[in-house]
Short mmCIF file of C-alpha atoms in Angstrom, two decimals:
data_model
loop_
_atom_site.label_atom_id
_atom_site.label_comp_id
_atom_site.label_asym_id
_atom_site.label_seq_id
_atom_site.Cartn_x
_atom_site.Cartn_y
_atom_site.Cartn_z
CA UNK P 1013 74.30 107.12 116.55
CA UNK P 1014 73.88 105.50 119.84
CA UNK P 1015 76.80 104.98 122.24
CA UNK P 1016 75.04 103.19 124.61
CA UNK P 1017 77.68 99.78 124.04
CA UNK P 1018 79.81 101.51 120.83
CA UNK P 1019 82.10 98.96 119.58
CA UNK P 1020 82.48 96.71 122.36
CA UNK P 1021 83.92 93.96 120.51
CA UNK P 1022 86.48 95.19 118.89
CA UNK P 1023 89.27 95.77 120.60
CA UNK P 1024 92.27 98.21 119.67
CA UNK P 1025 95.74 96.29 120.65
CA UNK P 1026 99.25 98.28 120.38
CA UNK P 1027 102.40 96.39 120.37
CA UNK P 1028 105.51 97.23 122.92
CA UNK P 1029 104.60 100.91 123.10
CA UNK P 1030 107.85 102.97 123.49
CA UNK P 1031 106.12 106.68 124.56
CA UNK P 1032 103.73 106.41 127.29
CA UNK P 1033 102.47 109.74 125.82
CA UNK P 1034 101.28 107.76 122.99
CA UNK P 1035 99.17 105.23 125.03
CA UNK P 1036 97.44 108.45 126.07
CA UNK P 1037 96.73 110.10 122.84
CA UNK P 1038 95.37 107.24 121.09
CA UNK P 1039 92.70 106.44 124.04
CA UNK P 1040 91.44 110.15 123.61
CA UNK P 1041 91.48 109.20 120.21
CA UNK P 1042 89.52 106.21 120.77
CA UNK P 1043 87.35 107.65 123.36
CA UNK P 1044 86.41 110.09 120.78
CA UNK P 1045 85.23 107.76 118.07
CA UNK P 1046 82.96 105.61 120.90
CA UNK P 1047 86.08 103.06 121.50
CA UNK P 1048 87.29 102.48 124.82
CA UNK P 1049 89.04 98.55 125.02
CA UNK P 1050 93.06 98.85 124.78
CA UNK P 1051 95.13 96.27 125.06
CA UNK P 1052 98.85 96.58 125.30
CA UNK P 1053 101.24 94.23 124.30
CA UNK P 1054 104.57 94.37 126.47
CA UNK P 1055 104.26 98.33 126.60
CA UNK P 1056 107.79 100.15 127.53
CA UNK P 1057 106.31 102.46 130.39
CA UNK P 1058 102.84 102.04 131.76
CA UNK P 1059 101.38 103.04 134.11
CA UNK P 1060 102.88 106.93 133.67
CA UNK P 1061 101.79 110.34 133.97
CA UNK P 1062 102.16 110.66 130.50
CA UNK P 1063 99.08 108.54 129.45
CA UNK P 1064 97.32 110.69 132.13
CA UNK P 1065 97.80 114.08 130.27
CA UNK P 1066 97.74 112.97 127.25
CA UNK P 1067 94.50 110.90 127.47
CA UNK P 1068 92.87 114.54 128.48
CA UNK P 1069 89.10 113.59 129.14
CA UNK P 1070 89.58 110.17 128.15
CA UNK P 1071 91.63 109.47 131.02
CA UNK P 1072 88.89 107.48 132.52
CA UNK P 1073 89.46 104.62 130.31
CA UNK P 1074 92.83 104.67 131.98
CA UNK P 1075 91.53 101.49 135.07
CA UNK P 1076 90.55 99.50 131.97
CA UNK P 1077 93.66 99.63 130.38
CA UNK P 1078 94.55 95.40 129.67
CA UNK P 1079 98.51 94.66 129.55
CA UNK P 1080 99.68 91.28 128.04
CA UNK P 1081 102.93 89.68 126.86
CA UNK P 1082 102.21 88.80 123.93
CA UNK P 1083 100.10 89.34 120.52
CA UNK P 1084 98.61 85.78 120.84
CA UNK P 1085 97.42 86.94 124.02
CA UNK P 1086 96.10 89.75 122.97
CA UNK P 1087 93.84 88.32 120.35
CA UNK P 1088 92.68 85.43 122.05
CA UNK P 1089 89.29 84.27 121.12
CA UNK P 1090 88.85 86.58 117.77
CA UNK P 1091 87.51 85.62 114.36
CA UNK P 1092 89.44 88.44 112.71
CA UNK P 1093 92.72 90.52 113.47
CA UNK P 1094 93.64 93.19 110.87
CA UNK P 1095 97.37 94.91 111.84
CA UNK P 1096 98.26 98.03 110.68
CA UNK P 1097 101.14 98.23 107.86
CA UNK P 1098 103.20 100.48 105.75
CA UNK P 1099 102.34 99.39 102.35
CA UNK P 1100 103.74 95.62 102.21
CA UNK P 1101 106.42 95.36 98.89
CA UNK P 1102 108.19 92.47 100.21
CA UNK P 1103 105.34 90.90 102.38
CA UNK P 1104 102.54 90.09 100.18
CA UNK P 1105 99.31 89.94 102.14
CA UNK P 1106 95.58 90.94 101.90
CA UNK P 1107 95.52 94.43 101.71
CA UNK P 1108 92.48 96.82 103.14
CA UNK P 1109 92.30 100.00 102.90
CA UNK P 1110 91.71 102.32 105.62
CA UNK P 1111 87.88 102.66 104.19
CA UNK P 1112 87.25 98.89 103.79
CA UNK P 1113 88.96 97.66 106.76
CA UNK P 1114 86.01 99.88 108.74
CA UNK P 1115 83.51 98.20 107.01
CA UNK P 1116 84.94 94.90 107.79
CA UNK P 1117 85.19 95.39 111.20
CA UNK P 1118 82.17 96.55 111.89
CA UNK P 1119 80.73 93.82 109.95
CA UNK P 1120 82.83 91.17 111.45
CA UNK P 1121 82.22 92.38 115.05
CA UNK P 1122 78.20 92.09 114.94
CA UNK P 1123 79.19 88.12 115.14
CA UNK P 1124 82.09 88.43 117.23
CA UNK P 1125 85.36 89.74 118.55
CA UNK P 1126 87.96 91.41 116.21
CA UNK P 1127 91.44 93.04 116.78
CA UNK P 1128 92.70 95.87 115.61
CA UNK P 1129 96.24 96.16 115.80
CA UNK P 1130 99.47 98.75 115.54
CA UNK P 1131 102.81 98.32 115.58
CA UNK P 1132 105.39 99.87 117.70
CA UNK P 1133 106.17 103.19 117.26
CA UNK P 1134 109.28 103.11 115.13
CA UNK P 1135 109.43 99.45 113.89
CA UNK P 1136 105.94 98.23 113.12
CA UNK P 1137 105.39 94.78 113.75
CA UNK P 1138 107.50 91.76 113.13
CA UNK P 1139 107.01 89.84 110.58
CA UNK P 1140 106.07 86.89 112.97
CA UNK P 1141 103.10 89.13 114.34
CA UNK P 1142 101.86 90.07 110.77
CA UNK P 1143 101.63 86.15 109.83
CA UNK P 1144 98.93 86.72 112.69
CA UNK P 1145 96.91 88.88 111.20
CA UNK P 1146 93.83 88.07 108.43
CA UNK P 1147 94.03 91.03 106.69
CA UNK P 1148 96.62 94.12 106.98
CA UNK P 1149 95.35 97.64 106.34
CA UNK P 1150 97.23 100.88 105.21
CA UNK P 1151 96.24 103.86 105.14
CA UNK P 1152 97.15 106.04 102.32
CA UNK P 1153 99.63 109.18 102.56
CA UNK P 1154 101.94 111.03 101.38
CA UNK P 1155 104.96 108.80 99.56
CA UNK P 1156 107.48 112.01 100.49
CA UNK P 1157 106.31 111.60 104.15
CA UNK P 1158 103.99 108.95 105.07
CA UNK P 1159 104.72 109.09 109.07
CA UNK P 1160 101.73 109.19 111.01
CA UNK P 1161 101.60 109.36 114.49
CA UNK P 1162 100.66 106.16 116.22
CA UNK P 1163 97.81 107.88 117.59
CA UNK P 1164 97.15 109.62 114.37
CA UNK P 1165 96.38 106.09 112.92
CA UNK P 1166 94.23 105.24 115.73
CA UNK P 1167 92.45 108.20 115.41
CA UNK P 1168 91.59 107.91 111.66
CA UNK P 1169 91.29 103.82 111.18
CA UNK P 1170 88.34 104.33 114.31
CA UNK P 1171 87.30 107.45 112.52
CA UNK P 1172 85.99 104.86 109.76
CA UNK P 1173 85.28 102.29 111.65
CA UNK P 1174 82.59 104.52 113.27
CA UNK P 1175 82.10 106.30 109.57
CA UNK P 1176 80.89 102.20 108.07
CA UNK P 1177 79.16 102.21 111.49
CA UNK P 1178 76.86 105.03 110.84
CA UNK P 1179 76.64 103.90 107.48
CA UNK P 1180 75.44 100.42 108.42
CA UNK P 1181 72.76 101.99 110.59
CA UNK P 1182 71.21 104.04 107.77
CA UNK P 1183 70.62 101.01 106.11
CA UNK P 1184 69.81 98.01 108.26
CA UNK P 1185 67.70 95.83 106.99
CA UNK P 1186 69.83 94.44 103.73
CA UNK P 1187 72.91 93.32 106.32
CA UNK P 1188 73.02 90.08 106.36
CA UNK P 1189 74.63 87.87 108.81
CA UNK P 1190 78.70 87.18 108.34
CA UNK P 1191 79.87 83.37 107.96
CA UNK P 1192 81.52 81.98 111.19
CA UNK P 1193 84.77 81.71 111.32
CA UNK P 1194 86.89 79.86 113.98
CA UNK P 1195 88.51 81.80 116.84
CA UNK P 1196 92.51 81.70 117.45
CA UNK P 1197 92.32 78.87 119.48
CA UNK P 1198 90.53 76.46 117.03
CA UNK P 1199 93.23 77.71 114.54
CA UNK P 1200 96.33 77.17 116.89
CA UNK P 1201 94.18 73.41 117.56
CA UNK P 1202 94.04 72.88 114.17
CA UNK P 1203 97.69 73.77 113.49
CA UNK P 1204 99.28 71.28 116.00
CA UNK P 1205 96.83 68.65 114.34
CA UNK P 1206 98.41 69.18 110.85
CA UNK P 1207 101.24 69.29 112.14
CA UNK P 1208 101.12 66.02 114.16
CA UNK P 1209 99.42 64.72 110.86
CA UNK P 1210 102.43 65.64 108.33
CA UNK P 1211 104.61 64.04 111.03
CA UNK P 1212 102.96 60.99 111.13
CA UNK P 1213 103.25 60.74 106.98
CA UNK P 1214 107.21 61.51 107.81
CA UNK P 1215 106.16 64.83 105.66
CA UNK P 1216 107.87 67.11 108.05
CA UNK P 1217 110.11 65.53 111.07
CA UNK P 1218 108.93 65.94 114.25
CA UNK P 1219 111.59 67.66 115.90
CA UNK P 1220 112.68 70.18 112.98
CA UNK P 1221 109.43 71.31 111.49
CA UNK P 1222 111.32 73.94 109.53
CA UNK P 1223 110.13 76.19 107.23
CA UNK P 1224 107.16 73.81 106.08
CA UNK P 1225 105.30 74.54 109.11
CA UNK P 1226 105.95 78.77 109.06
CA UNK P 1227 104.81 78.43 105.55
CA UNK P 1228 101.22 76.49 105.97
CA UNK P 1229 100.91 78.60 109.14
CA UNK P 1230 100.83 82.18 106.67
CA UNK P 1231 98.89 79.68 103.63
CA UNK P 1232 96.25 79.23 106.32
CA UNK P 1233 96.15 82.33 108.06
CA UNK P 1234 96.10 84.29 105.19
CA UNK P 1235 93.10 81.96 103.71
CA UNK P 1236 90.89 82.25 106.52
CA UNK P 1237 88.62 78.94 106.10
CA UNK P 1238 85.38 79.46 107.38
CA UNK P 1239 84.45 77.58 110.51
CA UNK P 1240 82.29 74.76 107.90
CA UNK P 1241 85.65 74.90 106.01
CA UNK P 1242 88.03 74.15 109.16
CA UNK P 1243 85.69 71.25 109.78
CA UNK P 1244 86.38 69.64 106.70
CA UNK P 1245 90.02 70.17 106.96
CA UNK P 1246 90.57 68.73 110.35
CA UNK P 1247 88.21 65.90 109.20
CA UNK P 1248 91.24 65.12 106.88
CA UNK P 1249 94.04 65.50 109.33
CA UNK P 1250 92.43 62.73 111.28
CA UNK P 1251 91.26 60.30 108.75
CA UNK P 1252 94.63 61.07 107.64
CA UNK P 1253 96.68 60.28 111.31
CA UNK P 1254 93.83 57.47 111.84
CA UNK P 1255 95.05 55.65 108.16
CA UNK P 1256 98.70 56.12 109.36
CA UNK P 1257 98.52 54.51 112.50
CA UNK P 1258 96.64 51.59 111.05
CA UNK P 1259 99.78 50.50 108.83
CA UNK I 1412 98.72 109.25 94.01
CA UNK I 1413 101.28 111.82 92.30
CA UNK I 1414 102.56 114.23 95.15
CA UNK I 1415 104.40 117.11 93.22
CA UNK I 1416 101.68 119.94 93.71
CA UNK I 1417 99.63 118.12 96.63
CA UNK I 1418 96.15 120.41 97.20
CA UNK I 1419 97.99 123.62 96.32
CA UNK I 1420 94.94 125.67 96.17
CA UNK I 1421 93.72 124.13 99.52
CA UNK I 1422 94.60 126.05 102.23
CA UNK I 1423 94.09 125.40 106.03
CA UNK I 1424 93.32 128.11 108.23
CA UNK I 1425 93.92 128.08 112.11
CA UNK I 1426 91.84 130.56 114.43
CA UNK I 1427 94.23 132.10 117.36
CA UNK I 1428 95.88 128.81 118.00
CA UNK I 1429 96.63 129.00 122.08
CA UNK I 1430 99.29 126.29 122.23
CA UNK I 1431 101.81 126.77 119.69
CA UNK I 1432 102.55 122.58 119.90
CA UNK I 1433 99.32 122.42 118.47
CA UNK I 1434 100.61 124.08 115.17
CA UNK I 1435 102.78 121.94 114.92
CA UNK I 1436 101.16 118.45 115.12
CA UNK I 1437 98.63 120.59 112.03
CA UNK I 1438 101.75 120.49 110.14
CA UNK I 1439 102.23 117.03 110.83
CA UNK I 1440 98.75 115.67 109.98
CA UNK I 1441 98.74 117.90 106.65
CA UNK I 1442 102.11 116.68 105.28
CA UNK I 1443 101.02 113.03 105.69
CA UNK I 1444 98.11 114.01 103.79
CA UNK I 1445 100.11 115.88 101.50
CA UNK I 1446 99.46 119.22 102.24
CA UNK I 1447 101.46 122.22 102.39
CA UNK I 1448 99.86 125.47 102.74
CA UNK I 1449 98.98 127.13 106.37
CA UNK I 1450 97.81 130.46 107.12
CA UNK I 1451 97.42 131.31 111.17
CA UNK I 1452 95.30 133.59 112.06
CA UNK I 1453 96.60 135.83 115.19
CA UNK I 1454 98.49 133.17 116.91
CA UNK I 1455 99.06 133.27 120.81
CA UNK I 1456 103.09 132.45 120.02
CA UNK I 1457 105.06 131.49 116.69
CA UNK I 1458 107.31 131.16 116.10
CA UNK I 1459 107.99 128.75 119.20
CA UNK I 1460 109.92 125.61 119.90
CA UNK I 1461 107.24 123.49 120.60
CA UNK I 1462 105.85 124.34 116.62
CA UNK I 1463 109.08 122.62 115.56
CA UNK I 1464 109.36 120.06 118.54
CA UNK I 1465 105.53 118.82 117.65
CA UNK I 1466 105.78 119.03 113.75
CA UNK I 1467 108.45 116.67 113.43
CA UNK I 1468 109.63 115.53 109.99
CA UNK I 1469 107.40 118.46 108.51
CA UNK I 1470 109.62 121.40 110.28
CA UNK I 1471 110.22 122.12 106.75
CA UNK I 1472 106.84 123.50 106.36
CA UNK I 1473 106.85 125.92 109.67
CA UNK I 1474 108.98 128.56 106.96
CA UNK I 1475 105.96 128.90 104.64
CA UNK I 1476 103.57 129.23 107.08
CA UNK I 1477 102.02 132.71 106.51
CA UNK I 1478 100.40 134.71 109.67
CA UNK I 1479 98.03 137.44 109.13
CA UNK I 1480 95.23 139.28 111.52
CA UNK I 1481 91.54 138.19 110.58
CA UNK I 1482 89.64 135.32 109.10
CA UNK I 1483 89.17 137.69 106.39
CA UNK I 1484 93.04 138.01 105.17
CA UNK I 1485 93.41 134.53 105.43
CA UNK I 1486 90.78 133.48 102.95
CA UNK I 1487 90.86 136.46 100.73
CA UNK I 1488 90.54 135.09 96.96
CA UNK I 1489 88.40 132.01 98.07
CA UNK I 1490 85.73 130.70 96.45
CA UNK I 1491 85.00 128.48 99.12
CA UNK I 1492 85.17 128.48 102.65
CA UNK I 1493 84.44 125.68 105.22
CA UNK I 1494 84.83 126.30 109.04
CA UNK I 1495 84.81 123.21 111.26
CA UNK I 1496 82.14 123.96 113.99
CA UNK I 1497 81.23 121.08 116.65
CA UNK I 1498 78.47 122.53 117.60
CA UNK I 1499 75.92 124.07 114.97
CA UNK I 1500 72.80 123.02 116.38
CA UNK I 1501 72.13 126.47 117.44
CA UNK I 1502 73.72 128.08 114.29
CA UNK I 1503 71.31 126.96 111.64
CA UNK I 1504 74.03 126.97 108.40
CA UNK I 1505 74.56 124.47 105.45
CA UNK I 1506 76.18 121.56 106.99
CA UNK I 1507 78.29 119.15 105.24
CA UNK I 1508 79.71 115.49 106.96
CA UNK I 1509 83.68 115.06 106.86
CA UNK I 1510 83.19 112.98 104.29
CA UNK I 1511 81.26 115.47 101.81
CA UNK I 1512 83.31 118.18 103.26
CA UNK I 1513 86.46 115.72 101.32
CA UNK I 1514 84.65 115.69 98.11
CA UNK I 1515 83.75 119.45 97.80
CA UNK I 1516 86.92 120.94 98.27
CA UNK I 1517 88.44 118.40 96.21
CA UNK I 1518 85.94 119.49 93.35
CA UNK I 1519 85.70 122.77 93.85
CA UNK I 1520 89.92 123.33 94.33
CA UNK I 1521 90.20 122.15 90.32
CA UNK I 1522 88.38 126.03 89.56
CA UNK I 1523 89.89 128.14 92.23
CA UNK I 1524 90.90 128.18 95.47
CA UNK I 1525 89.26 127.22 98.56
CA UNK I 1526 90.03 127.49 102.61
CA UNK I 1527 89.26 124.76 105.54
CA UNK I 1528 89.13 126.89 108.72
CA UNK I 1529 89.57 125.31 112.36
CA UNK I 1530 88.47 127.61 115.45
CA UNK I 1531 90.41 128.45 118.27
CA UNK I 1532 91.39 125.14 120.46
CA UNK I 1533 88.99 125.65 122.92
CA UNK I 1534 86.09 128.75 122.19
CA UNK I 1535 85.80 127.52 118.19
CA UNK I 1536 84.98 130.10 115.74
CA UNK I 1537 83.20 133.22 117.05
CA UNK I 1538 79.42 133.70 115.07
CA UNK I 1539 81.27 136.49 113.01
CA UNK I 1540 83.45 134.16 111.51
CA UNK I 1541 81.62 131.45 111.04
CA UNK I 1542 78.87 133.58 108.94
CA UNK I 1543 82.14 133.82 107.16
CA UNK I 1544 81.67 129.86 105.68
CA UNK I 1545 79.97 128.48 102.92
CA UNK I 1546 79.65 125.97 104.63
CA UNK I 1547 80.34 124.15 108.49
CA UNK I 1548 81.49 120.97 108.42
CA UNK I 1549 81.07 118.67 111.73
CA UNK I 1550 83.19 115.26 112.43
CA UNK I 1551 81.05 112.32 113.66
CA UNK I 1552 82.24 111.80 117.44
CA UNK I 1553 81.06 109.95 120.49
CA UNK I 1554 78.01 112.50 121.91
CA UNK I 1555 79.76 111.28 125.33
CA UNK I 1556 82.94 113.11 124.41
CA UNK I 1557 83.23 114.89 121.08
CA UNK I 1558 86.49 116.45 121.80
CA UNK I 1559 88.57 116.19 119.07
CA UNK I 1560 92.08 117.60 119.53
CA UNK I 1561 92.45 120.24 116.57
CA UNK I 1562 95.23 118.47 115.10
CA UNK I 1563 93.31 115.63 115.09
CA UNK I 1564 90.56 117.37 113.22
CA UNK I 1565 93.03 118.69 110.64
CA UNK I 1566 94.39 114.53 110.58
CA UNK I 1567 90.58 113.39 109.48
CA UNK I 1568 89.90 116.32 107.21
CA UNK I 1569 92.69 116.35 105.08
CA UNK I 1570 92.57 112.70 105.41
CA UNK I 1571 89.28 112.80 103.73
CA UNK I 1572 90.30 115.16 101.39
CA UNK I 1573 93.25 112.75 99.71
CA UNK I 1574 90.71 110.23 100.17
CA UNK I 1575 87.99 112.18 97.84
CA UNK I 1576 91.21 112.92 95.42
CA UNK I 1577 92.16 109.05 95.47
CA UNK I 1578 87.92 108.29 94.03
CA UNK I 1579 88.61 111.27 91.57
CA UNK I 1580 91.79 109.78 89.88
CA UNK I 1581 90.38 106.37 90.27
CA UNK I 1582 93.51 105.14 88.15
CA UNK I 1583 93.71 101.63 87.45
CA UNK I 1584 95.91 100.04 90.19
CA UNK I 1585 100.05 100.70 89.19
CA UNK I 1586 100.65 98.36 91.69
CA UNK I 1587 101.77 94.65 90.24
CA UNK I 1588 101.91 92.00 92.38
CA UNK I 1589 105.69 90.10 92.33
CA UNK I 1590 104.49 86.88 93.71
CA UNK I 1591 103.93 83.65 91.15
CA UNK I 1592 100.18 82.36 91.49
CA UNK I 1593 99.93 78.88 89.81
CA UNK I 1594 97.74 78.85 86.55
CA UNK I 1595 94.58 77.50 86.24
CA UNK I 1596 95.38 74.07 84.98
CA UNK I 1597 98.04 73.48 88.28
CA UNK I 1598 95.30 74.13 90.60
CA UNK I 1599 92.76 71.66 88.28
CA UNK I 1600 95.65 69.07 88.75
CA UNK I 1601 95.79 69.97 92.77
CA UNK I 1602 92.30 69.31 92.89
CA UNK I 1603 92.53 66.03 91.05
CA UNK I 1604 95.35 64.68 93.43
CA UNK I 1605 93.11 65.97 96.33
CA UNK I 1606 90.38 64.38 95.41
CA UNK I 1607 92.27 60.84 94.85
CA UNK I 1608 93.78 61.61 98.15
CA UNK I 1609 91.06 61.69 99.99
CA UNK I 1610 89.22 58.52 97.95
CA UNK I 1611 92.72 56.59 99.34
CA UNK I 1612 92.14 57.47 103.00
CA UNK I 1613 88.26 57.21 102.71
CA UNK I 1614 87.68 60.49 103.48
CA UNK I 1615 85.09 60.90 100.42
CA UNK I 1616 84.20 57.66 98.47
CA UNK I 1617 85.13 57.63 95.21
CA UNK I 1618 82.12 57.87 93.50
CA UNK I 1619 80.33 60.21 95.12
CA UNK I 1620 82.49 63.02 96.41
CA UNK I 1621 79.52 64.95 97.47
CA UNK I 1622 79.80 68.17 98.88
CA UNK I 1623 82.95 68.01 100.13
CA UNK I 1624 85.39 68.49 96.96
CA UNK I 1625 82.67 71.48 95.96
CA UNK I 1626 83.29 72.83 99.54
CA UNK I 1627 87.22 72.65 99.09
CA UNK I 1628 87.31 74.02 95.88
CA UNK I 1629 85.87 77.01 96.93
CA UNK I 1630 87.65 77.42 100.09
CA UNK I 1631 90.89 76.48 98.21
CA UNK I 1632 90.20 79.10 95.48
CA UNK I 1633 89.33 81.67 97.70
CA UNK I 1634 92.58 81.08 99.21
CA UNK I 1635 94.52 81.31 95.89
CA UNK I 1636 97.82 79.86 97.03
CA UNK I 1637 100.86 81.03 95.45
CA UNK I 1638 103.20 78.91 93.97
CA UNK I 1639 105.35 77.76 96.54
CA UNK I 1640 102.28 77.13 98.57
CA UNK I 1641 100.72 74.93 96.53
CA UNK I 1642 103.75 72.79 95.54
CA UNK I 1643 104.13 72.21 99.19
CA UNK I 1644 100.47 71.16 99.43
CA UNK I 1645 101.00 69.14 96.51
CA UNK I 1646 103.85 67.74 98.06
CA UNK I 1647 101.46 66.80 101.02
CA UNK I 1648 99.23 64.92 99.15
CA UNK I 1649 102.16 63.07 97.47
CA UNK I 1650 102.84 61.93 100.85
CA UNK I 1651 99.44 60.74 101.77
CA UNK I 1652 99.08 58.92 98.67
CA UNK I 1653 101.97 56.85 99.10
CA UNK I 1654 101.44 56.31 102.83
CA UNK I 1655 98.26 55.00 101.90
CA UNK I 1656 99.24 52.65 99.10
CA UNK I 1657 102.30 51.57 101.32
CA UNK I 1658 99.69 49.98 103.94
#
């Protein structure tokens, strides 16, 4: 495999970091595997010596380190986020496993940028930053003791994102080209259009959107229209606000 | 996966571990993968604090750890041995990928027992003991910086090796899912009020729907909303219905 650019659209995000020791291990982890873009989200403690002896040799990757407030930030301009999750009982979602959420990724990132995302050490993500992601992805272990380390995760999710990488390679020619999808900020467009939209039909009230809103928000999220399908929909949401304003 | 008797007749074997910390993030990456059974071989210190500080929630494993002198103790009664090795370009010796590395222990640990052997943190496995293996297996890694820590090794191996057991049960899926999907003829209805919907806001013309509808109905379907998500779409369309009779 060549590591001349390895995986430089997808980006590894980790959310409100508590041990700086961690941020460490999981860019040797990621340096390892050919990864090298972090982005943390609100991290407890960084910069700290910590993430210096823990990243080892990967400590270079250190200066290029990105630190942002929020998830939305952190995903900005990507067609696909996956988050990492204990296996969701109460949370219904797409579920990947560790093996197909490599070959997504890699497949998703030859048209453009994707996230890959964990959870804070002790308390994942909220639910709020899972209604973010496409797809979530768990990775299968012991029921009597399913605790990986945060970095442990890193290390095996890019351990098969590089494994569908190699894979791909070995067999070029029948990959074919993914669909386009939108990026976050067409979706968070889109979103303030329907809602404006079921406002104007006195569907939702403007001021108290309520649950309605939370609830197309996951519907849509978790359906993923393709960018041709987007199109179509906001095509609606304006006929439908132009036909409203007529009356 | 049942966990009651997790890869009893796998054992991992650890070459003169220097830092005893190191044993115990092994013990951590095996129990997630639910395994039990490590022999050292001439450890630099253990017991030690660090074992227990590093191993975490699988301190419980540290007391059946077994310690003996040579490579040749630990795997006695083995009918298969397979050393890690990074670097086996010079040591011409059948070489199997992580992933195969998964799949043969998993097949051949149904007829006997069998032993996955990581080298010493930093100098490996000497030539004596790696003449010792069956087999080496290497882990994929950046050519930039293939410098796995050994727990980190053991976290991908044994990973693989509940992911190879996983294929081999290849149970049909125990896992039902709790959430009400409408039935076939609620989402035919749903498309019959979208499609009037979008004739009374001239979005499509009546007649000739076109594209479109085909376009939604596969974007819709893909989506498969659940219950609750389609009565509030249905609800939507309710709305836009009488908004546009209303005018």
């Amino acid at each position: 495999m060549t590591d001349h650019h390895p995986f430089d659209s997808i980006r590894i995000v980790m959310l409100r970091t508590w041990h700086p020791g961690n941020i460490g291990s999981a860019l040797r982890a990621m340096k390892t595997m050919g990864f090298s873009r972090l982005i943390l989200v609100a991290p407890n403690q960084f910069p700290h010596e910590d993430t210096v002896t823990m990243a080892a040799g990967a400590d270079d990757l250190i200066d290029h380190v990105e630190v942002v407030n929020s998830l939305e930030e952190a995903i900005a301009g990507c067609n696909l986020v996956v988050g990492t999750s204990a296996r969701s009982r109460s949370f219904p979602w797409p579920m990947l496993t560790s093996r197909e959420c490599g070959e997504k990724l890699v497949a998703e990132a030859q048209g453009g940028e994707v996230a890959l995302v964990f959870g804070q050490e002790t308390s994942g993500m909220t639910n709020e930053e899972l209604q973010l992601c496409h797809f979530h992805v768990s990775i299968d272990a012991n029921p009597d003791y399913p605790v990986l380390n945060v970095a442990s995760a890193v290390q095996i999710l890019c351990y098969e994102i590089r494994q569908a990488s190699l894979a791909l390679e070995s067999q070029p020619a029948e990959y074919t080209d993914p669909v386009p999808y939108p990026d976050t900020r067409q979706m968070e467009q889109f979103y303030d259009q329907l809602e404006l939209a079921l406002g104007d039909i006195h569907f939702i009230i403007r001021q108290h959107p309520g649950k309605v809103m939370t609830k197309l928000h996951r519907f849509f999220n978790r359906a993923r229209p393709e960018q041709e399908e987007l199109n179509i929909l906001r095509g609606i949401l304006s006929r439908i606000r132009q036909n409203a304003k007529v009356k």
